[in-house]
Structure formats: structure tokens, C-alpha cells
Short mmCIF file of C-alpha atoms and ligand atoms in Angstrom, two decimals:
data_model
loop_
_atom_site.label_atom_id
_atom_site.label_comp_id
_atom_site.label_asym_id
_atom_site.label_seq_id
_atom_site.Cartn_x
_atom_site.Cartn_y
_atom_site.Cartn_z
CA UNK A 1 0.25 0.20 -0.05
CA UNK A 2 0.99 3.53 -0.95
CA UNK A 3 1.20 6.36 1.50
CA UNK A 4 1.37 10.12 1.40
CA UNK A 5 3.21 11.46 4.26
CA UNK A 6 2.10 15.26 5.77
CA UNK A 7 5.08 16.72 3.67
CA UNK A 8 3.93 14.92 0.37
CA UNK A 9 6.20 12.47 0.13
CA UNK A 10 5.07 9.17 -1.27
CA UNK A 11 6.08 5.85 0.07
CA UNK A 12 4.90 2.44 0.95
CA UNK A 13 3.11 1.64 4.31
CA UNK A 14 5.90 1.76 7.19
CA UNK A 15 7.88 4.35 5.06
CA UNK A 16 9.27 1.49 2.72
CA UNK A 17 10.93 2.01 -0.89
CA UNK A 18 8.54 2.82 -3.54
CA UNK A 19 9.84 -0.08 -5.99
CA UNK A 20 7.92 -3.06 -5.82
CA UNK A 21 8.29 -5.50 -3.01
CA UNK A 22 11.48 -3.89 -1.57
CA UNK A 23 11.36 -3.87 2.23
CA UNK A 24 14.16 -1.33 2.76
CA UNK A 25 13.08 1.78 3.85
CA UNK A 26 13.14 5.15 2.08
CA UNK A 27 16.15 7.39 2.29
CA UNK A 28 16.07 9.04 -0.74
CA UNK A 29 13.56 11.13 -2.58
CA UNK A 30 12.92 11.34 -6.50
CA UNK A 31 10.47 13.82 -8.17
CA UNK A 32 9.83 13.36 -11.80
CA UNK A 33 10.25 17.13 -13.54
CA UNK A 34 7.55 18.51 -15.16
CA UNK A 35 6.37 22.05 -16.64
CA UNK A 36 2.58 20.96 -16.65
CA UNK A 37 1.89 19.81 -12.94
CA UNK A 38 3.75 19.39 -9.64
CA UNK A 39 4.28 15.76 -9.11
CA UNK A 40 4.67 14.04 -5.76
CA UNK A 41 8.20 13.45 -4.36
CA UNK A 42 9.09 9.68 -4.15
CA UNK A 43 10.92 7.77 -1.45
CA UNK A 44 13.27 5.19 -2.62
CA UNK A 45 15.78 3.20 -0.97
CA UNK A 46 19.42 3.83 -1.89
CA UNK A 47 20.28 0.61 -3.69
CA UNK A 48 16.89 1.34 -5.98
CA UNK A 49 17.74 5.18 -6.62
CA UNK A 50 21.06 3.29 -8.23
CA UNK A 51 19.11 0.55 -10.16
CA UNK A 52 15.99 2.16 -11.13
CA UNK A 53 17.03 5.39 -12.33
CA UNK A 54 19.46 5.15 -15.13
CA UNK A 55 20.99 7.09 -17.81
CA UNK A 56 19.59 8.03 -20.92
CA UNK A 57 21.74 4.98 -22.90
CA UNK A 58 20.59 2.49 -20.65
CA UNK A 59 17.16 3.69 -20.46
CA UNK A 60 17.02 3.59 -24.69
CA UNK A 61 18.62 -0.07 -24.42
CA UNK A 62 16.02 -1.58 -22.11
CA UNK A 63 14.28 -4.26 -24.07
CA UNK A 64 10.78 -4.55 -22.37
CA UNK A 65 8.56 -2.00 -20.35
CA UNK A 66 9.71 -2.95 -17.04
CA UNK A 67 10.71 -0.51 -14.19
CA UNK A 68 13.47 1.43 -15.18
CA UNK A 69 13.32 5.53 -15.27
CA UNK A 70 15.33 8.16 -17.22
CA UNK A 71 17.39 9.34 -14.56
CA UNK A 72 17.64 12.75 -16.13
CA UNK A 73 13.79 13.18 -16.18
CA UNK A 74 14.09 13.45 -12.22
CA UNK A 75 15.14 15.52 -9.19
CA UNK A 76 16.90 12.96 -6.81
CA UNK A 77 17.99 14.17 -3.79
CA UNK A 78 18.36 13.08 -0.06
CA UNK A 79 15.56 13.73 2.57
CA UNK A 80 15.19 16.98 3.98
CA UNK A 81 14.74 17.49 7.61
CA UNK A 82 11.07 17.39 7.79
CA UNK A 83 10.91 14.24 5.75
CA UNK A 84 13.33 12.21 7.55
CA UNK A 85 11.77 12.82 10.87
CA UNK A 86 8.41 11.75 9.12
CA UNK A 87 10.19 8.55 7.56
CA UNK A 88 11.77 7.57 11.07
CA UNK A 89 8.42 7.85 12.89
CA UNK A 90 6.79 5.50 10.01
CA UNK A 91 9.97 3.03 10.49
CA UNK A 92 9.17 3.00 13.96
CA UNK A 93 5.45 2.05 13.85
CA UNK A 94 5.87 -1.57 14.23
CA UNK A 95 7.87 -0.95 17.55
CA UNK A 96 5.30 1.44 18.40
CA UNK A 97 2.72 -1.24 17.88
CA UNK A 98 4.11 -3.95 19.69
CA UNK A 99 4.83 -2.00 22.86
CA UNK A 100 1.12 -0.90 22.86
CA UNK A 101 -0.49 -4.22 23.67
CA UNK A 102 -3.83 -4.99 21.85
CA UNK A 103 -4.49 -1.56 20.64
CA UNK A 104 -1.20 -1.61 18.76
CA UNK A 105 -2.50 -4.89 16.89
CA UNK A 106 -5.43 -3.23 15.82
CA UNK A 107 -3.37 -0.23 14.53
CA UNK A 108 -1.16 -2.52 12.69
CA UNK A 109 -4.02 -4.31 10.83
CA UNK A 110 -5.46 -0.63 10.17
CA UNK A 111 -2.23 0.26 8.43
CA UNK A 112 -1.44 -2.22 6.74
CA UNK A 113 -4.73 -2.92 5.47
CA UNK A 114 -4.01 -6.66 6.20
CA UNK A 115 -6.71 -9.12 8.43
CA UNK A 116 -4.46 -10.76 11.36
CA UNK A 117 -5.66 -12.47 14.40
CA UNK A 118 -5.92 -11.10 17.60
CA UNK A 119 -5.96 -13.03 20.58
CA UNK A 120 -7.32 -15.96 18.30
CA UNK A 121 -9.77 -13.93 16.53
CA UNK A 122 -9.28 -13.32 12.94
CA UNK A 123 -9.71 -9.26 12.73
CA UNK A 124 -10.27 -7.39 9.38
CA UNK A 125 -8.85 -4.49 8.42
CA UNK A 126 -12.21 -2.55 8.48
CA UNK A 127 -12.96 -3.71 11.91
CA UNK A 128 -9.60 -2.73 13.18
CA UNK A 129 -10.26 0.55 12.04
CA UNK A 130 -13.36 1.17 13.76
CA UNK A 131 -11.58 -0.06 17.08
CA UNK A 132 -8.90 2.20 16.46
CA UNK A 133 -11.33 5.27 15.71
CA UNK A 134 -13.17 4.29 18.89
CA UNK A 135 -10.10 3.92 21.19
CA UNK A 136 -8.74 7.06 20.14
CA UNK A 137 -12.07 8.87 20.79
CA UNK A 138 -12.75 7.54 23.79
CA UNK A 139 -12.45 9.24 27.35
CA UNK A 140 -9.92 8.06 29.65
CA UNK A 141 -12.33 6.04 31.97
CA UNK A 142 -14.42 4.43 29.11
CA UNK A 143 -11.04 3.64 27.28
CA UNK A 144 -9.97 1.32 30.35
CA UNK A 145 -13.45 -0.28 30.45
CA UNK A 146 -13.15 -1.26 26.66
CA UNK A 147 -9.70 -2.07 27.10
CA UNK A 148 -10.74 -4.72 29.50
CA UNK A 149 -13.06 -6.35 27.19
CA UNK A 150 -12.29 -9.34 24.86
CA UNK A 151 -11.39 -9.17 21.45
CA UNK A 152 -14.62 -10.19 20.38
CA UNK A 153 -16.57 -7.77 22.49
CA UNK A 154 -13.96 -4.79 21.34
CA UNK A 155 -14.78 -5.51 18.01
CA UNK A 156 -18.65 -5.89 18.40
CA UNK A 157 -18.90 -2.32 20.34
CA UNK A 158 -16.60 -0.53 17.67
CA UNK A 159 -18.29 -1.42 14.92
CA UNK A 160 -21.68 -0.86 16.73
CA UNK A 161 -20.62 2.61 17.62
CA UNK A 162 -18.78 3.70 14.64
CA UNK A 163 -21.64 2.35 12.61
CA UNK A 164 -23.89 5.04 13.99
CA UNK A 165 -25.95 2.40 16.03
CA UNK A 166 -27.20 3.04 19.50
ZN1 ZN B 1 14.24 -0.29 -2.41
#
């Protein structure tokens, strides 16, 4: 899944490189150069900046479509301070979720759009999103009560309330 950070930098979830299936954190920024519109800057790992963005000759020589891009058509730079801070936050998400307990598991499922089991119960991204929305909106007292429930109860209450049921 792709994600646009507040600075406008586009990366894969968890602040990863935009190249397909790359698990590396993004550390560099490539922006298409256009006089017609303002393209979003894309985050890449150092390895892919070197292998994807090639000189004109290599670009012309490529045989089949593929993922090569003409380096001269892009501005390639290191992340600025704002982008680096945002990426560090994204890169630290897994650890934050782990430290947070069950609500962290819901955040993880929501962010990665991937169903997973929570205490033995399969929770989809939509339901997990309802749990996160409810958790973050509850008062401290009600949050404690909700957190004390079983996973099944938490999901049921969250879906019921966020759907507007009363
Ligand atoms: Zn990469």
C-alpha cells in the first residue's frame, strides 16, 4: 500500500521504498520533473535509486517495459529534515504497535490493510479501523473499560458505535 506523508512524500506503508516489493526503508527522494504539474516526491532506498534511475543510454537500451526510469527526467536528492523525521516515525511503527498491546495490533491491521488474528480471533482491516477510531475517541475512563473487554466484545462495540448504531 502506498502512503502520502504530511510533507507530500509518497512511500509504501511503514515508510518503505516505492520499488515493488522492496522491504527497505526509503532514504532518498526522486521527483519527476514536469512543467505541466507538480508531481509528488517518491521515497526510495539507496539501492533502488541506483538501479531504477538510469542514464539515457541504458534507458533507451531496455528491451521490455519494466521499471527503469530515465534519471535525467527526475530530481534525485536526500530527504530533507521534515521528510527524514516523518520517515523515522513510520519506520518505528512496528515497535510502537508492539509496545502498545492489543490496540497496537488493531493499528497494525488498519495501517497495513491486512487481516490478522488478535487473541485467536481474525480481525479484518475495516473492523480494526473501527476499534482504533473508537479507542482514540473514548474518554480515559471508558477507554479503560473498553480495553478490559475481550477481542470479540471490543470489535462488536466498536463496529456498533462507529456505524452509528445506538
Ligand atoms: Zn528499494
